[in-house]
PDB file of C-alpha atoms in Angstrom:
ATOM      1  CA  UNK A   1      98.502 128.383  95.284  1.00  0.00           C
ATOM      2  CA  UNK A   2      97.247 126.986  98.619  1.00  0.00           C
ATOM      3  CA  UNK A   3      96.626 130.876  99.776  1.00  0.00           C
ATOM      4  CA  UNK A   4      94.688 131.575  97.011  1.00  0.00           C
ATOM      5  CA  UNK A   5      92.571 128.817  97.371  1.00  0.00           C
ATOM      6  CA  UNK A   6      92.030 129.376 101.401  1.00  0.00           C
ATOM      7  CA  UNK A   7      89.766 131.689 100.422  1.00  0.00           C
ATOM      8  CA  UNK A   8      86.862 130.807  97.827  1.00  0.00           C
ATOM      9  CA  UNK A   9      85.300 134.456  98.080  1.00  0.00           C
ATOM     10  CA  UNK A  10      88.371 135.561  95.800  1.00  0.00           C
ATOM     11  CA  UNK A  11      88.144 133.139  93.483  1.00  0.00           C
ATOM     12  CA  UNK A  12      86.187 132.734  90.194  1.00  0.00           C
ATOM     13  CA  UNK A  13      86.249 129.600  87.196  1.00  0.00           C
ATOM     14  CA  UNK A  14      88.894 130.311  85.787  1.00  0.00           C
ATOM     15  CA  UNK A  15      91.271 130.968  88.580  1.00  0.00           C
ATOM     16  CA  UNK A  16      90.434 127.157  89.966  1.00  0.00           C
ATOM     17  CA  UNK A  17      91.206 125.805  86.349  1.00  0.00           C
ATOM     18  CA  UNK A  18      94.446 127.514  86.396  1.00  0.00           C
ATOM     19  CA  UNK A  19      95.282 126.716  89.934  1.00  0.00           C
ATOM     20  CA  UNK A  20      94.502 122.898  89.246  1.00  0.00           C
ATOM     21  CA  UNK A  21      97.247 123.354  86.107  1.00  0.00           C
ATOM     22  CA  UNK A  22      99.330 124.614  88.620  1.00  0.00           C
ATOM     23  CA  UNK A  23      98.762 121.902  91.223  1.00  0.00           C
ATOM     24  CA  UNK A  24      98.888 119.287  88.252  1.00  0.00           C
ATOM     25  CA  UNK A  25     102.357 120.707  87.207  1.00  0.00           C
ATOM     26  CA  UNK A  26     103.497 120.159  90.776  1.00  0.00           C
ATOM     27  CA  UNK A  27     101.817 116.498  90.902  1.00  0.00           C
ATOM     28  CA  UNK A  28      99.157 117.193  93.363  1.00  0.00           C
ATOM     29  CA  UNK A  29      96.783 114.950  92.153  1.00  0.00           C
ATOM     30  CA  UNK A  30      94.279 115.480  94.839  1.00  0.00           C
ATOM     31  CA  UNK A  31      94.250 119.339  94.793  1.00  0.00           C
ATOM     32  CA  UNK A  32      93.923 119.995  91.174  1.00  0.00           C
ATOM     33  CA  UNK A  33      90.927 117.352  91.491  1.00  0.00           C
ATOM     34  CA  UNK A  34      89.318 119.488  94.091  1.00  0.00           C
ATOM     35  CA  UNK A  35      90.171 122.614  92.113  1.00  0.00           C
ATOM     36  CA  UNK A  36      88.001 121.199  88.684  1.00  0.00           C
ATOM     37  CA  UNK A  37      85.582 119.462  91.150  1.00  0.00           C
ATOM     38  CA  UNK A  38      84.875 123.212  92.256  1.00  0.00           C
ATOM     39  CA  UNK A  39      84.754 124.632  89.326  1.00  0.00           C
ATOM     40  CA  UNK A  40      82.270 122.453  88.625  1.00  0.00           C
ATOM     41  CA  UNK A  41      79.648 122.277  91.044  1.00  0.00           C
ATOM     42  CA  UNK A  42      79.774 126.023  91.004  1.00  0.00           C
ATOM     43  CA  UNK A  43      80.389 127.590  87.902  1.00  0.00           C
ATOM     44  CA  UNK A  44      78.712 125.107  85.271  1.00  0.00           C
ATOM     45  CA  UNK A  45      75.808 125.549  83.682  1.00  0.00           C
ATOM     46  CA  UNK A  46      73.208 123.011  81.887  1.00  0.00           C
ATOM     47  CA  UNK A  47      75.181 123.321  78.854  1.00  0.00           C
ATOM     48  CA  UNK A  48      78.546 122.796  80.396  1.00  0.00           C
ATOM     49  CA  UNK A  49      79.566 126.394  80.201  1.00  0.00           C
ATOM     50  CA  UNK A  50      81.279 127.627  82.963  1.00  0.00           C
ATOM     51  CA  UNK A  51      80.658 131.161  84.544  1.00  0.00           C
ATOM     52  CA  UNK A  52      82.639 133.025  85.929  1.00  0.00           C
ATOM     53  CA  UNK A  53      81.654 132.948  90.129  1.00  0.00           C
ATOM     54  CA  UNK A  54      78.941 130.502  91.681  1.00  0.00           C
ATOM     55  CA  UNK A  55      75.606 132.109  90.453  1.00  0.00           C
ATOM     56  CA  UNK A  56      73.959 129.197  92.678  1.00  0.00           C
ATOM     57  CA  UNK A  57      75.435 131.034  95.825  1.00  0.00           C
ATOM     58  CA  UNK A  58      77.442 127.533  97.327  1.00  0.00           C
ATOM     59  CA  UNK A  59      80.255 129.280  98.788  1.00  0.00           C
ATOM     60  CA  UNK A  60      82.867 128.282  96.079  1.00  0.00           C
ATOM     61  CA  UNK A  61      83.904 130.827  94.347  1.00  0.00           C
ATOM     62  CA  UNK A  62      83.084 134.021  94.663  1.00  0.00           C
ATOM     63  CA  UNK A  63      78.864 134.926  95.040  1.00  0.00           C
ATOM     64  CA  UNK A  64      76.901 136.534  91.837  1.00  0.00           C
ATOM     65  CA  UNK A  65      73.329 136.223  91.248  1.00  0.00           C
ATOM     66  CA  UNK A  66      74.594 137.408  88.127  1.00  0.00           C
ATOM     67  CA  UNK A  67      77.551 136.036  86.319  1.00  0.00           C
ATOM     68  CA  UNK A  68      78.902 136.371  82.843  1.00  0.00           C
ATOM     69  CA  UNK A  69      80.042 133.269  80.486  1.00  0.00           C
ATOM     70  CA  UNK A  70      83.849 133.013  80.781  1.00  0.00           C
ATOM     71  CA  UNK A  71      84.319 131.330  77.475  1.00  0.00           C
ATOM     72  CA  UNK A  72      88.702 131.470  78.247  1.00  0.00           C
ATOM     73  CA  UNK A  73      87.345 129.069  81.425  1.00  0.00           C
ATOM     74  CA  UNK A  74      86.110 126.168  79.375  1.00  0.00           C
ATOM     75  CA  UNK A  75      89.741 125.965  77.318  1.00  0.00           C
ATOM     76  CA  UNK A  76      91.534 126.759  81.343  1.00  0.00           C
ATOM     77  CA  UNK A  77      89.445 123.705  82.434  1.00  0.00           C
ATOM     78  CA  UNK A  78      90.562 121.553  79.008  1.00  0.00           C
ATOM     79  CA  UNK A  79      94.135 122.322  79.514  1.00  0.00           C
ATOM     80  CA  UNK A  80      93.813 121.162  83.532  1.00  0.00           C
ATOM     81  CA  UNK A  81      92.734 117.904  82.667  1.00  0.00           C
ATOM     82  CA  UNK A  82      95.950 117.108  80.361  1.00  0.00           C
ATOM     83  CA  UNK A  83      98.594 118.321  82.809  1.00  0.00           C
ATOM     84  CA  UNK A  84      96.589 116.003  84.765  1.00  0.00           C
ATOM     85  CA  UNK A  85      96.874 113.065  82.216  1.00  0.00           C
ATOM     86  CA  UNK A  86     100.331 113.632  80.656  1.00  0.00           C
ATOM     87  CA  UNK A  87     103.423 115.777  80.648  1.00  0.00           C
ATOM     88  CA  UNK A  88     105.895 116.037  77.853  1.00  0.00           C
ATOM     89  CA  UNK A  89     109.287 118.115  77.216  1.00  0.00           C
ATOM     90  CA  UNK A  90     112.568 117.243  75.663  1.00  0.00           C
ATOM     91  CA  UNK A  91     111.914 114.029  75.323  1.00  0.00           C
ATOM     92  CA  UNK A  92     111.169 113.872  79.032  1.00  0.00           C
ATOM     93  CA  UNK A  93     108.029 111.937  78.914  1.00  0.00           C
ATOM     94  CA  UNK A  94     105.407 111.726  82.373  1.00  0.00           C
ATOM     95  CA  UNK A  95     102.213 109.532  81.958  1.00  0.00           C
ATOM     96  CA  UNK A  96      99.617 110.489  84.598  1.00  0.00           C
ATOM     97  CA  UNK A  97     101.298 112.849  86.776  1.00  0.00           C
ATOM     98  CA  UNK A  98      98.707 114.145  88.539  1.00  0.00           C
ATOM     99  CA  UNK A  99      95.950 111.441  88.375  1.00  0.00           C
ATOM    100  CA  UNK A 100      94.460 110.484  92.056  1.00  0.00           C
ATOM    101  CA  UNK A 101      95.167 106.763  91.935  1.00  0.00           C
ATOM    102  CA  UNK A 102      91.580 105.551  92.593  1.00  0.00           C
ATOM    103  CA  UNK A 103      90.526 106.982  89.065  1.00  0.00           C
ATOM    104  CA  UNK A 104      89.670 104.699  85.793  1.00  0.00           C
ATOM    105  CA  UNK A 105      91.780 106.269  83.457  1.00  0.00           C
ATOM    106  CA  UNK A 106      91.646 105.888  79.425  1.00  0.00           C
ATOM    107  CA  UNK A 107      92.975 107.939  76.648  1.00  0.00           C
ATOM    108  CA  UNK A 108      94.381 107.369  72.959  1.00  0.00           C
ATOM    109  CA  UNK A 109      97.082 108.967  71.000  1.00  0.00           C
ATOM    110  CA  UNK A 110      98.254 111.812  72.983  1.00  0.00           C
ATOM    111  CA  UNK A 111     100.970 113.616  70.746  1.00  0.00           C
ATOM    112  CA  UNK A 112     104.108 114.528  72.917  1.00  0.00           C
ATOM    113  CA  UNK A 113     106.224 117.517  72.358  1.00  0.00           C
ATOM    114  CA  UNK A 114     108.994 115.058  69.768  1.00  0.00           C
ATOM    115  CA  UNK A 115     106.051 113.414  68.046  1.00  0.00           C
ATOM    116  CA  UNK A 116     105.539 110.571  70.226  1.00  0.00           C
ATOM    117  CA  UNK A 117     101.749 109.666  70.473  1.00  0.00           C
ATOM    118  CA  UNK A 118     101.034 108.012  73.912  1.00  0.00           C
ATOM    119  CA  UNK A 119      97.769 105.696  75.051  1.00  0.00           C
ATOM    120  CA  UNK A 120      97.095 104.839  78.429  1.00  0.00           C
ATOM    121  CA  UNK A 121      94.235 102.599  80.156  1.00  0.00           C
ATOM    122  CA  UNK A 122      94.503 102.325  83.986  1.00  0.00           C
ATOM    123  CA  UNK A 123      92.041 100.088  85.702  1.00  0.00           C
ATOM    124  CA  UNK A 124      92.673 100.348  89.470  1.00  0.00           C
ATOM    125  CA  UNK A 125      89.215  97.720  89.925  1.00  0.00           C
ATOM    126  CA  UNK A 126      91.269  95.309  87.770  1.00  0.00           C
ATOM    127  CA  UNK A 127      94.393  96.068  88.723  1.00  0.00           C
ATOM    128  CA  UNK A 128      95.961  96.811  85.276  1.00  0.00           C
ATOM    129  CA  UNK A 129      97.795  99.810  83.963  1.00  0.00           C
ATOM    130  CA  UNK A 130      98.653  99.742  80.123  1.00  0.00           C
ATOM    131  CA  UNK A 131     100.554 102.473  78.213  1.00  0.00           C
ATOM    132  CA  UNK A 132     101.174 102.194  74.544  1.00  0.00           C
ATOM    133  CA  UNK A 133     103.629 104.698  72.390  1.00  0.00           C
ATOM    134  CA  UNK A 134     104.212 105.247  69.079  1.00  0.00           C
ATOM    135  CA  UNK A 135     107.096 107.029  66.938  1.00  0.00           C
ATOM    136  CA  UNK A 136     107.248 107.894  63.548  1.00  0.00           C
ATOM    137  CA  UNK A 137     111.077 108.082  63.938  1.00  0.00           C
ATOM    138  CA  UNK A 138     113.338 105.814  65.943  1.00  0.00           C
ATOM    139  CA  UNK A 139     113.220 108.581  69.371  1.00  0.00           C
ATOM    140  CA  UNK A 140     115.129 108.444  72.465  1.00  0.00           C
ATOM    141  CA  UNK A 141     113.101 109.206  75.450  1.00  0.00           C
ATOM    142  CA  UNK A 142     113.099 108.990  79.399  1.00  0.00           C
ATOM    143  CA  UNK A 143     109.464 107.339  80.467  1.00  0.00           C
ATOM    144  CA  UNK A 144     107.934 108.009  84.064  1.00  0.00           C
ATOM    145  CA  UNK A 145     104.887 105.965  85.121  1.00  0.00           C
ATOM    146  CA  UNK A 146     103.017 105.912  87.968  1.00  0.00           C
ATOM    147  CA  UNK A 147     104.075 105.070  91.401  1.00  0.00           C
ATOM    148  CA  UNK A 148     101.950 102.459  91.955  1.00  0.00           C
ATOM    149  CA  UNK A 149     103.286 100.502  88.677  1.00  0.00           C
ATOM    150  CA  UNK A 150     104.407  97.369  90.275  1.00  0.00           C
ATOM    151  CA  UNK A 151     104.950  94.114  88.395  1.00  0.00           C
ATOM    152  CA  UNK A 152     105.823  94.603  84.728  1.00  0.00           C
ATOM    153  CA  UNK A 153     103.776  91.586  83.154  1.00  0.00           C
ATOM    154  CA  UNK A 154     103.757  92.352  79.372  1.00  0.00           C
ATOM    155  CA  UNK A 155     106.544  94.464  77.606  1.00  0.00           C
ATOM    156  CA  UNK A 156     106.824  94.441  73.157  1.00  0.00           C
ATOM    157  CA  UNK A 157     110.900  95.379  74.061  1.00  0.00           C
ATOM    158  CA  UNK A 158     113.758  92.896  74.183  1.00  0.00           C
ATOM    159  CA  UNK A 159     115.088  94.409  77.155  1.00  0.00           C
ATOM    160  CA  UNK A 160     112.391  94.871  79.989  1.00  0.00           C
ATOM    161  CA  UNK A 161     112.909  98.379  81.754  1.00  0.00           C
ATOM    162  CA  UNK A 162     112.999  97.962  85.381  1.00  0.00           C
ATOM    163  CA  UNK A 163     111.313 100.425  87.818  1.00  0.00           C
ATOM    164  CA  UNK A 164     109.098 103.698  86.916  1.00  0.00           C
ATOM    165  CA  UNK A 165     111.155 105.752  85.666  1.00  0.00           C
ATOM    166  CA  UNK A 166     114.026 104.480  82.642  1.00  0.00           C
ATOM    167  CA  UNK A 167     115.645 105.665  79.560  1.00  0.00           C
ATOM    168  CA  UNK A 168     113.900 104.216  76.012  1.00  0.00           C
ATOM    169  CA  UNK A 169     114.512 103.891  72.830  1.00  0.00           C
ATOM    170  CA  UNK A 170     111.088 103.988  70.495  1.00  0.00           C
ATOM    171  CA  UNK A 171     111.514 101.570  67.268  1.00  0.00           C
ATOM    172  CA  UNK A 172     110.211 103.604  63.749  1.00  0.00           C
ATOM    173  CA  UNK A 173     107.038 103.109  63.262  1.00  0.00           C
ATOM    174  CA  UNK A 174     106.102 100.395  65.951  1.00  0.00           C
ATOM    175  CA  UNK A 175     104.622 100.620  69.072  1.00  0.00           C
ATOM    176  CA  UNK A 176     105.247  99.502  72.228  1.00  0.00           C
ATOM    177  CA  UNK A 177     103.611  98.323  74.836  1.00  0.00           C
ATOM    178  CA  UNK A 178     104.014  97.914  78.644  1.00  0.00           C
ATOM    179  CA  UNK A 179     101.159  95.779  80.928  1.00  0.00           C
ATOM    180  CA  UNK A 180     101.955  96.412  84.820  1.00  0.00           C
ATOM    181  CA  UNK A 181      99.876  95.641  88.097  1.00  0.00           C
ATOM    182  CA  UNK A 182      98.576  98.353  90.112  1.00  0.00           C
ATOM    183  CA  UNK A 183      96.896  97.533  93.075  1.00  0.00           C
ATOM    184  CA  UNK A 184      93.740  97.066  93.274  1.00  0.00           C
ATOM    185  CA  UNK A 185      91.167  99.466  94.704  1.00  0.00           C
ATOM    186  CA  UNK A 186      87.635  97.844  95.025  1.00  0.00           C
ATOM    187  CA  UNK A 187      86.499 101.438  95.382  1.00  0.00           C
ATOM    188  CA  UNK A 188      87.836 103.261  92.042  1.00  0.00           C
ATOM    189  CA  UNK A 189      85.847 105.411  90.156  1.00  0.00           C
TER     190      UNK A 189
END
């Protein structure tokens, strides 16, 4: 991945959406940023279409005064930005895996591979990270948070899971909720 992107000449939109799914997968939260942030400032258009190379001629992908819509790019781009939010797979459950940790993060009901629906809100200006799940069925699953989750200051279980990544067991029908401290970042975004 990091020879293809050495060179943005060879590129085009949708290669950078699939390389940051690629750098997402691996946890890389600060190249598969990059990847989408290039995408972006080169490829979009005023109607949030991306093209397919940088008809503006920036140097970041490829160079086309002309440059066809790349429809496939827009669903590349999509699917980017939830390997970036959460990964799911036999009951293996990863909540922002590839998230850079200055980022103001919220989403709600996320379905999981096993049904689980997940909600996160991290506030790195406040300091808070909050992840709700839900299960139709009582489901085992193994939960892996953030790094940076700290101090766990609010929990809905009897027994309190200790570090960031622990074995769970999802009531029927009742969600569950887990407060932690992040630190704080006076710059976030």
């Amino acid at each position: 991945a990091d020879r293809k992107r050495a060179n943005p000449s060879l590129q085009n939109s949708f290669n950078l959406c699939v390389l940051a799914s690629v750098y997402a997968r691996l946890g890389l939260a600060d190249k598969a940023s990059a990847c989408l942030a290039d995408a972006l400032r080169g490829c979009v258009v005023n109607n949030l279409v991306l093209l397919d190379k940088d008809w503006r001629g920036m140097g970041v992908c490829g160079d086309s005064a002309v440059s066809p819509v790349q429809l496939n790019t827009n669903l590349a781009f999509a699917n980017a930005v939830q390997q970036m939010l959460l990964y799911s797979h036999n009951g293996f459950v990863k909540v922002l895996p590839a998230v850079p940790d200055n980022w103001y993060v919220e989403y709600s009901d996320f379905v999981c591979d096993n049904g689980v629906t997940v909600s996160v809100r991290r506030n790195p200006a406040k300091g808070t990270f909050k992840v709700t799940l839900f299960a139709r069925k009582e489901t085992n699953i193994t939960l892996s948070l953030p790094d940076n989750c700290r101090k766990l200051t609010k929990c809905s279980l009897s027994d309190k899971p200790q570090g960031t990544e622990f074995k769970l067991t999802l009531p029927a029908g009742k969600a569950v909720e887990l407060v932690y401290k992040i630190p704080v970042d006076k710059q976030a975004k």
